[in-house]
Structures are given as structure tokens and as C-alpha cells.
Amino acid sequence: MTESSTTPGLRLAGISKVLGGRTIVDDLHLDIAPGEMVSLLGPSGCGKTTTLRLIAGFLHPDQGTVEVAGTDITRLGPERRPSAMVFQNYALWPHMSITKNVAFPLKVARVPRTEVKERVAEVLELVGLSHHADSRPAHISGGEQQRAALARALVQRPQLLLLDEPLSNLDAKLRVRVREEIRDIQQRLGITTVLVTHDQEEALSVSDRVAVMSEGRIEQVSTPAELYRAPATAFVAGFIGSSNTIPALDLGEGEPGAEWMVRPEDVRLDPAGMPGVVTRVLPHGHYAEVVVQVNDTNLRAFVTGEPPEPGDEVGVRISRALRYRDGKLDDAPVTVPA
Ligand SMILES: Nc1ncnc2c1ncn2[C@@H]1O[C@H](COP(=O)(O)OP(=O)(O)OP(=O)(O)O)[C@@H](O)[C@H]1O
Ligand SMILES: [Mg+2]
């Protein structure tokens, strides 16, 4: 293997940051492969933006190092780093055309005029904004403004693209479309990318891997499928998707300090299963979420086809469960034969 294929595109080696007397980023380790897109996902206040600012150079860590393609950039300011950041609020200049906005970082970097023209035209083409080259930001849609902000980052040809909640100002439909466009461009350019989001669907749908953060630490970094099927900690299990948490004692395990996690799609209604009573039915179009009380535990099941009604007596069968001991996944998934 060559050196370059083993050197991460980005390495965060044990970075920590104290702000206002509190540890906001806590000994965080993360390696991102060249060309990989990784999302930082976690609840509000867990330190996602702070981590991104540490990568971009707007903040410097108290401990640890930031490396890009094997080079330590920990002490460099943002303008000397090979990264470009897209901010949540776009930060476009209202009095400048889209062309001038996108050209701005190149002007600051004293790139020759003819090269600026070429690179801006190229990147506007890439994000599909050539026809708005002369428009002002106020005269284009939110999605187009977001693509202009992306163009302004890409025109710098960064080694590292940093996106902080880039889609949160867009409506639901547009968010889906623009995130697919961003993913498409990211893959075509093969650019190492960190996306910060608190929207799990967004993170799971466009990332190669997702890093779930809690209180300044990474709980788990995995592919979206792995994260969903085998959450490493009880926090991740509760944060990603919908889940049932069942104290071990309720399943007759007699093991205090352990609990089970069961996805609603792994709970089946089956007359031969554990007896229970339907307490709630929430229709979602092509399926219904059905809550069944079994002993003292409420179990949520996804039911396709005709759902039962509240008050119905039903049987419940669990086809797959994960066990957590002291908050950590301790066994391979238990698959209960149907
Ligand atoms: N300069 C600062 N001084 C003191 N505390 C700060 C500073 N910057 C951030 N914090 C605190 O650090 C914590 C993490 O903030 P951060 O912006 O990184 O969270 P986040 O995960 O991006 O949250 P959100 O999803 O709401 O954007 C918050 O409690 C915040 O108040
Ligand atoms: Mg944030």
C-alpha cells in the first residue's frame, strides 16, 4: 500500500476545547479517508459547530492536533488552511452579484483576473447557477442561495469542505433535493467533507459514515446501516431511529443494569406471541405505529396492512433485540426465530 492511501484526508487526534470554563470538545479522535463524507450528528449543544470551527481554524484546540493529508495544521489560521466552510446563514453579500460573491475569496487570495473568471464560471456551471451569474442574492431562491454559498466554498478548490447545517433554512422538499445535489458534487469532485447536522435522516442518507456526538465526545462512528442495526451505546440506540427500551427484568433475564433495545420493525403482531393490549395507533400512510402494552412495558411496533384498534387484545413477538450493559452494547444481536 502506498503512503497516500493510508494517510487520512483529515485526522483529529485527541482534540479538546474548554470554553467558558466548560469542556465543550473532549478528547475527540476521528480519521476521515480522502474523498470521504462524514457527518457529525448529535443533539443541540453537543459540540458539533465547535468541532467544525476547530477543523476550520476559527478556534484552536487546548490539546490534540488537526492534520490534513498528513500535515499538522493545528496552529494555522483559517485563511492558511486547505479548507472552506459553508455557514448555515449563507453569508452572501447582498449588494454583490452571484458572480462577485463567488469570486470574492479568489480576489482576497489575489488570484489573477482571467483565472478568477474561468474558475467562477466553472463552479457556477457545477452547481447549476450559470443563468443566475448576474443576479443579486435577494433575487434568487433559498436553494439557489445555498448553492451559491457552496460555489463560493468550492471555487477555492479546498482539500476539505466543511458544512455547518447548510440546509436548515430550506423547506423539507428543497432540503432533500439540495442535500442530494451536494452529495453528488462531493462524490464527483472526490472532496473530503465534514457535514454538521442535527437531522439524522440527512446524516444517514448522504454520508459514507456518521459520527454520533454527545457532550463533546464521539459515541460511535459507523456507516449509516451499521449505526442503525448495531448502535454501540444506549445513547446512540435511543438517538438514531425509533426504538423500544425494555429493562432486562421485564424479559425475565433477571439481570439488573442491563436493558434491551428493540426496533419497532422487529416487533410483530402474532396471536401466538406475548399477550398485550393495544393502547395507541398512529397511522403514517403506508404503515401504522402501534403501541402495545405487555405487562408494564409499552412496545412500539410498525404494522403494515390493516392495523388493530386501541383496546384490542393482541399477541406480540420480538424477532431481534440488542442488549446493553451499563450503556454499552455487550453481545451480538439476538435474533429470535419467528
Ligand atoms: N465561545 C463560547 N464560550 C462559551 N461557551 C461556548 C462558546 N461557544 C460554544 N459554547 C458552548 O458550547 C456548547 C456547544 O456549542 P456548539 O455550538 O458546538 O453546539 P452544537 O452541537 O453545534 O449545537 P447546535 O445543534 O445547537 O448548533 C454549547 O453549550 C455552547 O453554549
Ligand atoms: Mg451548531
Tab-separated table of C-alpha atoms and ligand atoms in Angstrom:
chain	number	residue	atom	x	y	z
A	1	MET	CA	0.000	0.000	0.000
A	2	THR	CA	1.283	3.485	-0.778
A	3	GLU	CA	1.713	6.100	1.909
A	4	SER	CA	-1.077	8.284	0.490
A	5	SER	CA	-3.707	5.546	0.603
A	6	THR	CA	-3.192	5.111	4.350
A	7	THR	CA	-2.887	8.797	5.299
A	8	PRO	CA	-6.288	10.155	6.339
A	9	GLY	CA	-7.713	13.162	4.499
A	10	LEU	CA	-8.451	14.600	7.934
A	11	ARG	CA	-7.257	13.439	11.324
A	12	LEU	CA	-8.472	14.817	14.654
A	13	ALA	CA	-6.066	13.400	17.219
A	14	GLY	CA	-7.428	13.830	20.730
A	15	ILE	CA	-8.626	17.427	20.386
A	16	SER	CA	-10.132	19.163	23.414
A	17	LYS	CA	-11.517	22.661	23.881
A	18	VAL	CA	-12.626	24.462	27.023
A	19	LEU	CA	-14.948	27.450	26.524
A	20	GLY	CA	-16.481	29.493	29.331
A	21	GLY	CA	-14.956	27.125	31.883
A	22	ARG	CA	-16.621	24.032	30.382
A	23	THR	CA	-15.083	21.249	28.309
A	24	ILE	CA	-17.008	21.560	25.050
A	25	VAL	CA	-14.911	19.190	22.926
A	26	ASP	CA	-13.488	16.333	24.963
A	27	ASP	CA	-10.538	14.280	23.676
A	28	LEU	CA	-12.112	13.754	20.278
A	29	HIS	CA	-10.500	11.314	17.816
A	30	LEU	CA	-11.650	10.998	14.223
A	31	ASP	CA	-9.978	9.856	10.992
A	32	ILE	CA	-11.664	10.645	7.676
A	33	ALA	CA	-10.409	8.975	4.490
A	34	PRO	CA	-9.572	11.102	1.428
A	35	GLY	CA	-12.774	11.736	-0.519
A	36	GLU	CA	-14.967	10.518	2.291
A	37	MET	CA	-18.034	12.393	3.563
A	38	VAL	CA	-18.605	12.116	7.313
A	39	SER	CA	-21.436	13.738	9.237
A	40	LEU	CA	-21.194	14.975	12.805
A	41	LEU	CA	-24.621	14.246	14.236
A	42	GLY	CA	-25.851	14.960	17.722
A	43	PRO	CA	-28.262	16.918	19.880
A	44	SER	CA	-28.139	20.705	20.178
A	45	GLY	CA	-25.173	21.883	22.238
A	46	CYS	CA	-23.138	18.661	21.961
A	47	GLY	CA	-20.208	20.484	20.339
A	48	LYS	CA	-20.686	19.932	16.590
A	49	THR	CA	-20.139	23.541	15.469
A	50	THR	CA	-17.253	23.937	17.910
A	51	THR	CA	-15.599	20.842	16.398
A	52	LEU	CA	-16.085	22.231	12.884
A	53	ARG	CA	-14.610	25.589	13.939
A	54	LEU	CA	-11.599	23.738	15.362
A	55	ILE	CA	-11.165	21.995	11.992
A	56	ALA	CA	-11.600	25.274	10.071
A	57	GLY	CA	-9.151	27.155	12.295
A	58	PHE	CA	-11.585	29.723	13.747
A	59	LEU	CA	-10.755	28.108	17.091
A	60	HIS	CA	-7.600	26.346	18.268
A	61	PRO	CA	-7.690	23.252	20.468
A	62	ASP	CA	-6.247	23.293	24.012
A	63	GLN	CA	-4.980	19.790	23.385
A	64	GLY	CA	-4.544	17.479	20.421
A	65	THR	CA	-3.815	18.086	16.749
A	66	VAL	CA	-5.667	18.646	13.470
A	67	GLU	CA	-3.977	17.079	10.442
A	68	VAL	CA	-4.907	17.354	6.776
A	69	ALA	CA	-3.360	14.743	4.475
A	70	GLY	CA	-0.608	14.116	6.998
A	71	THR	CA	0.244	17.787	7.624
A	72	ASP	CA	-0.250	19.236	11.103
A	73	ILE	CA	-2.311	22.447	10.682
A	74	THR	CA	-3.269	22.875	14.355
A	75	ARG	CA	-1.633	26.286	14.718
A	76	LEU	CA	-2.642	27.754	11.330
A	77	GLY	CA	-5.355	30.399	10.996
A	78	PRO	CA	-8.385	29.720	8.781
A	79	GLU	CA	-7.001	31.583	5.750
A	80	ARG	CA	-3.917	29.355	5.693
A	81	ARG	CA	-5.820	26.083	5.955
A	82	PRO	CA	-6.749	23.986	2.905
A	83	SER	CA	-10.403	24.059	3.938
A	84	ALA	CA	-13.512	26.045	3.005
A	85	MET	CA	-16.613	26.340	5.140
A	86	VAL	CA	-20.273	26.837	4.235
A	87	PHE	CA	-22.193	28.540	7.009
A	88	GLN	CA	-25.787	27.979	7.995
A	89	ASN	CA	-26.900	31.504	7.079
A	90	TYR	CA	-25.108	31.547	3.652
A	91	ALA	CA	-23.416	34.898	4.470
A	92	LEU	CA	-23.699	36.181	0.876
A	93	TRP	CA	-23.069	39.892	0.254
A	94	PRO	CA	-26.484	41.369	-0.658
A	95	HIS	CA	-25.098	44.197	-2.837
A	96	MET	CA	-22.942	41.904	-4.998
A	97	SER	CA	-23.957	39.676	-7.887
A	98	ILE	CA	-23.635	35.900	-7.509
A	99	THR	CA	-20.515	36.023	-9.691
A	100	LYS	CA	-18.901	38.645	-7.448
A	101	ASN	CA	-19.883	36.741	-4.310
A	102	VAL	CA	-18.353	33.534	-5.602
A	103	ALA	CA	-15.242	35.340	-6.869
A	104	PHE	CA	-14.663	37.071	-3.524
A	105	PRO	CA	-12.344	34.529	-1.839
A	106	LEU	CA	-10.213	34.368	-5.001
A	107	LYS	CA	-9.914	38.180	-5.089
A	108	VAL	CA	-8.794	38.138	-1.458
A	109	ALA	CA	-6.223	35.479	-2.374
A	110	ARG	CA	-5.032	37.698	-5.289
A	111	VAL	CA	-5.753	35.095	-7.953
A	112	PRO	CA	-5.218	36.642	-11.443
A	113	ARG	CA	-8.359	38.091	-13.022
A	114	THR	CA	-8.584	35.725	-16.013
A	115	GLU	CA	-8.213	32.696	-13.763
A	116	VAL	CA	-10.920	34.050	-11.431
A	117	LYS	CA	-13.287	34.360	-14.381
A	118	GLU	CA	-12.649	30.814	-15.522
A	119	ARG	CA	-12.917	29.252	-12.095
A	120	VAL	CA	-16.122	31.115	-11.194
A	121	ALA	CA	-17.779	30.152	-14.493
A	122	GLU	CA	-16.740	26.533	-13.969
A	123	VAL	CA	-18.089	26.315	-10.439
A	124	LEU	CA	-21.368	28.100	-11.266
A	125	GLU	CA	-21.852	25.521	-14.001
A	126	LEU	CA	-21.135	22.757	-11.490
A	127	VAL	CA	-23.834	23.925	-9.053
A	128	GLY	CA	-26.274	24.803	-11.860
A	129	LEU	CA	-26.292	28.569	-11.341
A	130	SER	CA	-24.779	29.850	-14.605
A	131	HIS	CA	-28.079	31.504	-15.548
A	132	HIS	CA	-28.009	33.492	-12.286
A	133	ALA	CA	-24.427	34.733	-12.624
A	134	ASP	CA	-25.539	38.384	-12.642
A	135	SER	CA	-28.415	38.086	-10.137
A	136	ARG	CA	-28.317	39.538	-6.660
A	137	PRO	CA	-28.800	37.081	-3.745
A	138	ALA	CA	-32.216	38.592	-2.881
A	139	HIS	CA	-33.461	37.757	-6.380
A	140	ILE	CA	-32.786	34.021	-6.241
A	141	SER	CA	-34.465	31.307	-4.165
A	142	GLY	CA	-33.224	29.917	-0.851
A	143	GLY	CA	-31.999	26.731	-2.504
A	144	GLU	CA	-30.131	28.762	-5.132
A	145	GLN	CA	-28.560	30.953	-2.434
A	146	GLN	CA	-27.408	27.792	-0.696
A	147	ARG	CA	-25.846	26.553	-3.936
A	148	ALA	CA	-24.149	29.950	-4.378
A	149	ALA	CA	-22.655	29.594	-0.890
A	150	LEU	CA	-21.460	26.111	-1.841
A	151	ALA	CA	-19.960	27.505	-5.072
A	152	ARG	CA	-18.086	30.138	-3.079
A	153	ALA	CA	-16.527	27.354	-0.989
A	154	LEU	CA	-15.763	25.070	-3.947
A	155	VAL	CA	-14.188	27.832	-6.064
A	156	GLN	CA	-11.298	27.821	-3.576
A	157	ARG	CA	-10.617	24.180	-4.546
A	158	PRO	CA	-10.308	23.200	-0.898
A	159	GLN	CA	-8.903	19.842	0.182
A	160	LEU	CA	-11.535	19.835	2.867
A	161	LEU	CA	-15.154	21.000	2.620
A	162	LEU	CA	-16.846	21.927	5.909
A	163	LEU	CA	-20.623	22.313	6.005
A	164	ASP	CA	-22.411	23.594	9.126
A	165	GLU	CA	-26.138	22.805	8.965
A	166	PRO	CA	-26.152	24.031	5.355
A	167	LEU	CA	-29.747	23.051	4.692
A	168	SER	CA	-31.590	24.120	7.818
A	169	ASN	CA	-33.033	27.288	6.227
A	170	LEU	CA	-34.683	25.329	3.429
A	171	ASP	CA	-38.135	23.759	3.413
A	172	ALA	CA	-38.405	19.979	3.707
A	173	LYS	CA	-38.630	19.159	-0.025
A	174	LEU	CA	-35.836	21.511	-1.041
A	175	ARG	CA	-33.645	20.183	1.759
A	176	VAL	CA	-33.858	16.694	0.288
A	177	ARG	CA	-33.066	17.923	-3.217
A	178	VAL	CA	-30.137	20.154	-2.259
A	179	ARG	CA	-28.590	17.501	0.005
A	180	GLU	CA	-28.626	15.073	-2.924
A	181	GLU	CA	-27.001	17.728	-5.119
A	182	ILE	CA	-24.316	18.356	-2.510
A	183	ARG	CA	-23.634	14.632	-2.197
A	184	ASP	CA	-23.444	14.289	-5.972
A	185	ILE	CA	-20.955	17.170	-6.328
A	186	GLN	CA	-18.919	15.928	-3.348
A	187	GLN	CA	-18.597	12.492	-4.943
A	188	ARG	CA	-17.801	13.830	-8.397
A	189	LEU	CA	-15.015	16.044	-7.019
A	190	GLY	CA	-13.905	13.384	-4.519
A	191	ILE	CA	-13.583	16.066	-1.859
A	192	THR	CA	-13.118	15.132	1.811
A	193	THR	CA	-16.173	16.576	3.563
A	194	VAL	CA	-17.478	17.084	7.093
A	195	LEU	CA	-21.189	17.821	7.377
A	196	VAL	CA	-22.596	19.057	10.681
A	197	THR	CA	-26.265	18.357	11.219
A	198	HIS	CA	-28.761	17.543	13.928
A	199	ASP	CA	-31.055	15.916	11.339
A	200	GLN	CA	-30.446	12.169	11.466
A	201	GLU	CA	-32.243	11.442	8.210
A	202	GLU	CA	-29.977	13.944	6.468
A	203	ALA	CA	-26.850	12.432	8.031
A	204	LEU	CA	-27.836	8.841	7.316
A	205	SER	CA	-28.885	9.493	3.716
A	206	VAL	CA	-25.831	11.310	2.323
A	207	SER	CA	-22.824	10.218	4.401
A	208	ASP	CA	-20.258	7.470	3.964
A	209	ARG	CA	-20.034	7.383	7.760
A	210	VAL	CA	-21.760	9.182	10.611
A	211	ALA	CA	-20.110	10.231	13.881
A	212	VAL	CA	-22.700	10.487	16.650
A	213	MET	CA	-21.661	13.055	19.264
A	214	SER	CA	-22.775	13.554	22.834
A	215	GLU	CA	-21.315	16.056	25.295
A	216	GLY	CA	-18.198	16.795	23.271
A	217	ARG	CA	-17.329	13.160	22.591
A	218	ILE	CA	-17.909	10.766	19.739
A	219	GLU	CA	-20.108	7.885	20.842
A	220	GLN	CA	-19.785	5.914	17.599
A	221	VAL	CA	-18.512	6.375	14.041
A	222	SER	CA	-20.015	3.920	11.577
A	223	THR	CA	-21.686	3.510	8.245
A	224	PRO	CA	-25.360	4.547	8.354
A	225	ALA	CA	-26.511	0.911	8.121
A	226	GLU	CA	-24.237	-0.254	10.953
A	227	LEU	CA	-25.255	2.685	13.125
A	228	TYR	CA	-28.891	1.760	12.751
A	229	ARG	CA	-28.578	-2.023	13.091
A	230	ALA	CA	-25.967	-2.199	15.848
A	231	PRO	CA	-25.779	1.026	17.869
A	232	ALA	CA	-22.675	0.750	20.082
A	233	THR	CA	-24.184	2.561	23.045
A	234	ALA	CA	-27.624	3.016	24.568
A	235	PHE	CA	-27.344	6.734	23.729
A	236	VAL	CA	-26.899	6.006	20.016
A	237	ALA	CA	-29.675	3.403	20.117
A	238	GLY	CA	-32.050	5.989	21.556
A	239	PHE	CA	-30.880	8.812	19.314
A	240	ILE	CA	-30.955	7.043	15.929
A	241	GLY	CA	-34.357	5.967	14.657
A	242	SER	CA	-37.209	4.828	16.796
A	243	SER	CA	-36.598	2.234	19.479
A	244	ASN	CA	-38.120	0.397	22.420
A	245	THR	CA	-36.076	0.248	25.605
A	246	ILE	CA	-37.012	-2.648	27.830
A	247	PRO	CA	-35.488	-3.260	31.269
A	248	ALA	CA	-33.860	-6.701	31.267
A	249	LEU	CA	-36.032	-7.820	34.194
A	250	ASP	CA	-39.136	-7.467	32.026
A	251	LEU	CA	-37.806	-10.083	29.651
A	252	GLY	CA	-37.204	-12.446	32.576
A	253	GLU	CA	-33.447	-12.031	32.329
A	254	GLY	CA	-33.100	-11.174	35.994
A	255	GLU	CA	-30.083	-9.029	35.257
A	256	PRO	CA	-30.109	-5.558	36.791
A	257	GLY	CA	-28.051	-2.888	34.994
A	258	ALA	CA	-28.842	-4.325	31.587
A	259	GLU	CA	-31.563	-3.299	29.164
A	260	TRP	CA	-32.822	-4.412	25.778
A	261	MET	CA	-33.315	-2.278	22.694
A	262	VAL	CA	-35.805	-3.399	20.075
A	263	ARG	CA	-36.585	-1.597	16.815
A	264	PRO	CA	-40.318	-1.205	16.114
A	265	GLU	CA	-39.930	-3.068	12.805
A	266	ASP	CA	-38.664	-6.066	14.805
A	267	VAL	CA	-41.863	-6.237	16.832
A	268	ARG	CA	-44.543	-8.344	15.097
A	269	LEU	CA	-48.170	-8.809	15.924
A	270	ASP	CA	-48.648	-12.556	16.213
A	271	PRO	CA	-51.544	-14.256	18.021
A	272	ALA	CA	-49.090	-16.852	19.389
A	273	GLY	CA	-46.804	-14.166	20.928
A	274	MET	CA	-46.755	-12.498	24.373
A	275	PRO	CA	-50.266	-11.234	25.211
A	276	GLY	CA	-50.816	-7.489	25.285
A	277	VAL	CA	-53.359	-4.702	24.750
A	278	VAL	CA	-53.206	-2.040	22.020
A	279	THR	CA	-53.081	1.418	23.643
A	280	ARG	CA	-52.383	3.691	20.647
A	281	VAL	CA	-52.500	3.553	16.859
A	282	LEU	CA	-50.741	6.263	14.828
A	283	PRO	CA	-51.332	5.994	11.074
A	284	HIS	CA	-48.393	7.056	8.843
A	285	GLY	CA	-49.835	6.330	5.411
A	286	HIS	CA	-48.175	3.133	4.236
A	287	TYR	CA	-47.746	1.777	7.781
A	288	ALA	CA	-49.064	2.388	11.284
A	289	GLU	CA	-47.216	2.768	14.548
A	290	VAL	CA	-48.992	0.592	17.103
A	291	VAL	CA	-48.270	0.770	20.832
A	292	VAL	CA	-48.961	-2.448	22.710
A	293	GLN	CA	-48.838	-2.728	26.476
A	294	VAL	CA	-47.228	-6.000	27.535
A	295	ASN	CA	-47.112	-6.352	31.335
A	296	ASP	CA	-45.745	-2.942	32.411
A	297	THR	CA	-43.908	-2.212	29.181
A	298	ASN	CA	-45.166	-0.273	26.175
A	299	LEU	CA	-43.867	-1.772	22.938
A	300	ARG	CA	-43.969	0.210	19.719
A	301	ALA	CA	-44.489	-1.818	16.536
A	302	PHE	CA	-44.592	-0.809	12.865
A	303	VAL	CA	-47.529	-2.573	11.262
A	304	THR	CA	-48.204	-2.687	7.542
A	305	GLY	CA	-51.621	-3.755	6.339
A	306	GLU	CA	-54.762	-3.389	8.414
A	307	PRO	CA	-53.798	-2.090	11.901
A	308	PRO	CA	-55.600	-3.186	15.073
A	309	GLU	CA	-57.644	-0.721	17.161
A	310	PRO	CA	-56.996	0.668	20.638
A	311	GLY	CA	-58.288	-1.788	23.214
A	312	ASP	CA	-57.706	-4.860	21.013
A	313	GLU	CA	-56.019	-7.814	22.663
A	314	VAL	CA	-53.081	-8.920	20.526
A	315	GLY	CA	-50.018	-11.135	20.695
A	316	VAL	CA	-46.543	-9.663	20.276
A	317	ARG	CA	-43.364	-11.342	19.085
A	318	ILE	CA	-39.877	-9.802	19.139
A	319	SER	CA	-37.682	-11.000	16.283
A	320	ARG	CA	-34.470	-9.107	17.094
A	321	ALA	CA	-33.142	-7.451	20.245
A	322	LEU	CA	-29.870	-5.841	21.340
A	323	ARG	CA	-28.657	-5.968	24.937
A	324	TYR	CA	-26.899	-3.039	26.627
A	325	ARG	CA	-24.986	-3.426	29.855
A	326	ASP	CA	-24.014	-0.195	31.605
A	327	GLY	CA	-24.961	1.678	28.440
A	328	LYS	CA	-22.743	-0.385	26.113
A	329	LEU	CA	-23.754	-2.986	23.548
A	330	ASP	CA	-22.491	-6.231	25.002
A	331	ASP	CA	-23.490	-9.062	22.684
A	332	ALA	CA	-24.142	-9.737	19.059
A	333	PRO	CA	-27.781	-9.064	18.179
A	334	VAL	CA	-30.121	-11.730	19.482
A	335	THR	CA	-32.365	-12.946	16.721
A	336	VAL	CA	-35.464	-14.672	17.964
A	337	PRO	CA	-36.745	-17.149	15.391
A	338	ALA	CA	-40.255	-16.341	14.196
B	1	LIG	N1	-17.356	30.976	22.840
B	1	LIG	C1	-18.031	30.217	23.705
B	1	LIG	N2	-17.986	30.463	25.038
B	1	LIG	C2	-18.655	29.677	25.919
B	1	LIG	N3	-19.402	28.620	25.571
B	1	LIG	C3	-19.490	28.326	24.263
B	1	LIG	C4	-18.821	29.103	23.265
B	1	LIG	N4	-19.095	28.553	22.057
B	1	LIG	C5	-19.902	27.494	22.291
B	1	LIG	N5	-20.140	27.367	23.609
B	1	LIG	C6	-20.976	26.327	24.237
B	1	LIG	O1	-20.539	25.068	23.789
B	1	LIG	C7	-21.604	24.164	23.662
B	1	LIG	C8	-21.564	23.530	22.292
B	1	LIG	O2	-21.837	24.509	21.317
B	1	LIG	P1	-21.884	24.160	19.763
B	1	LIG	O3	-22.245	25.401	19.050
B	1	LIG	O4	-20.618	23.487	19.375
B	1	LIG	O5	-23.061	23.104	19.749
B	1	LIG	P2	-23.781	22.388	18.500
B	1	LIG	O6	-23.627	20.924	18.707
B	1	LIG	O7	-23.301	22.955	17.222
B	1	LIG	O8	-25.306	22.753	18.760
B	1	LIG	P3	-26.483	23.184	17.711
B	1	LIG	O9	-27.018	21.891	17.144
B	1	LIG	O10	-27.486	23.829	18.594
B	1	LIG	O11	-25.903	24.100	16.676
B	1	LIG	C9	-22.869	24.965	23.933
B	1	LIG	O12	-23.295	24.693	25.242
B	1	LIG	C10	-22.406	26.397	23.799
B	1	LIG	O13	-23.150	27.231	24.628
B	2	MG	MG	-24.171	24.144	15.714
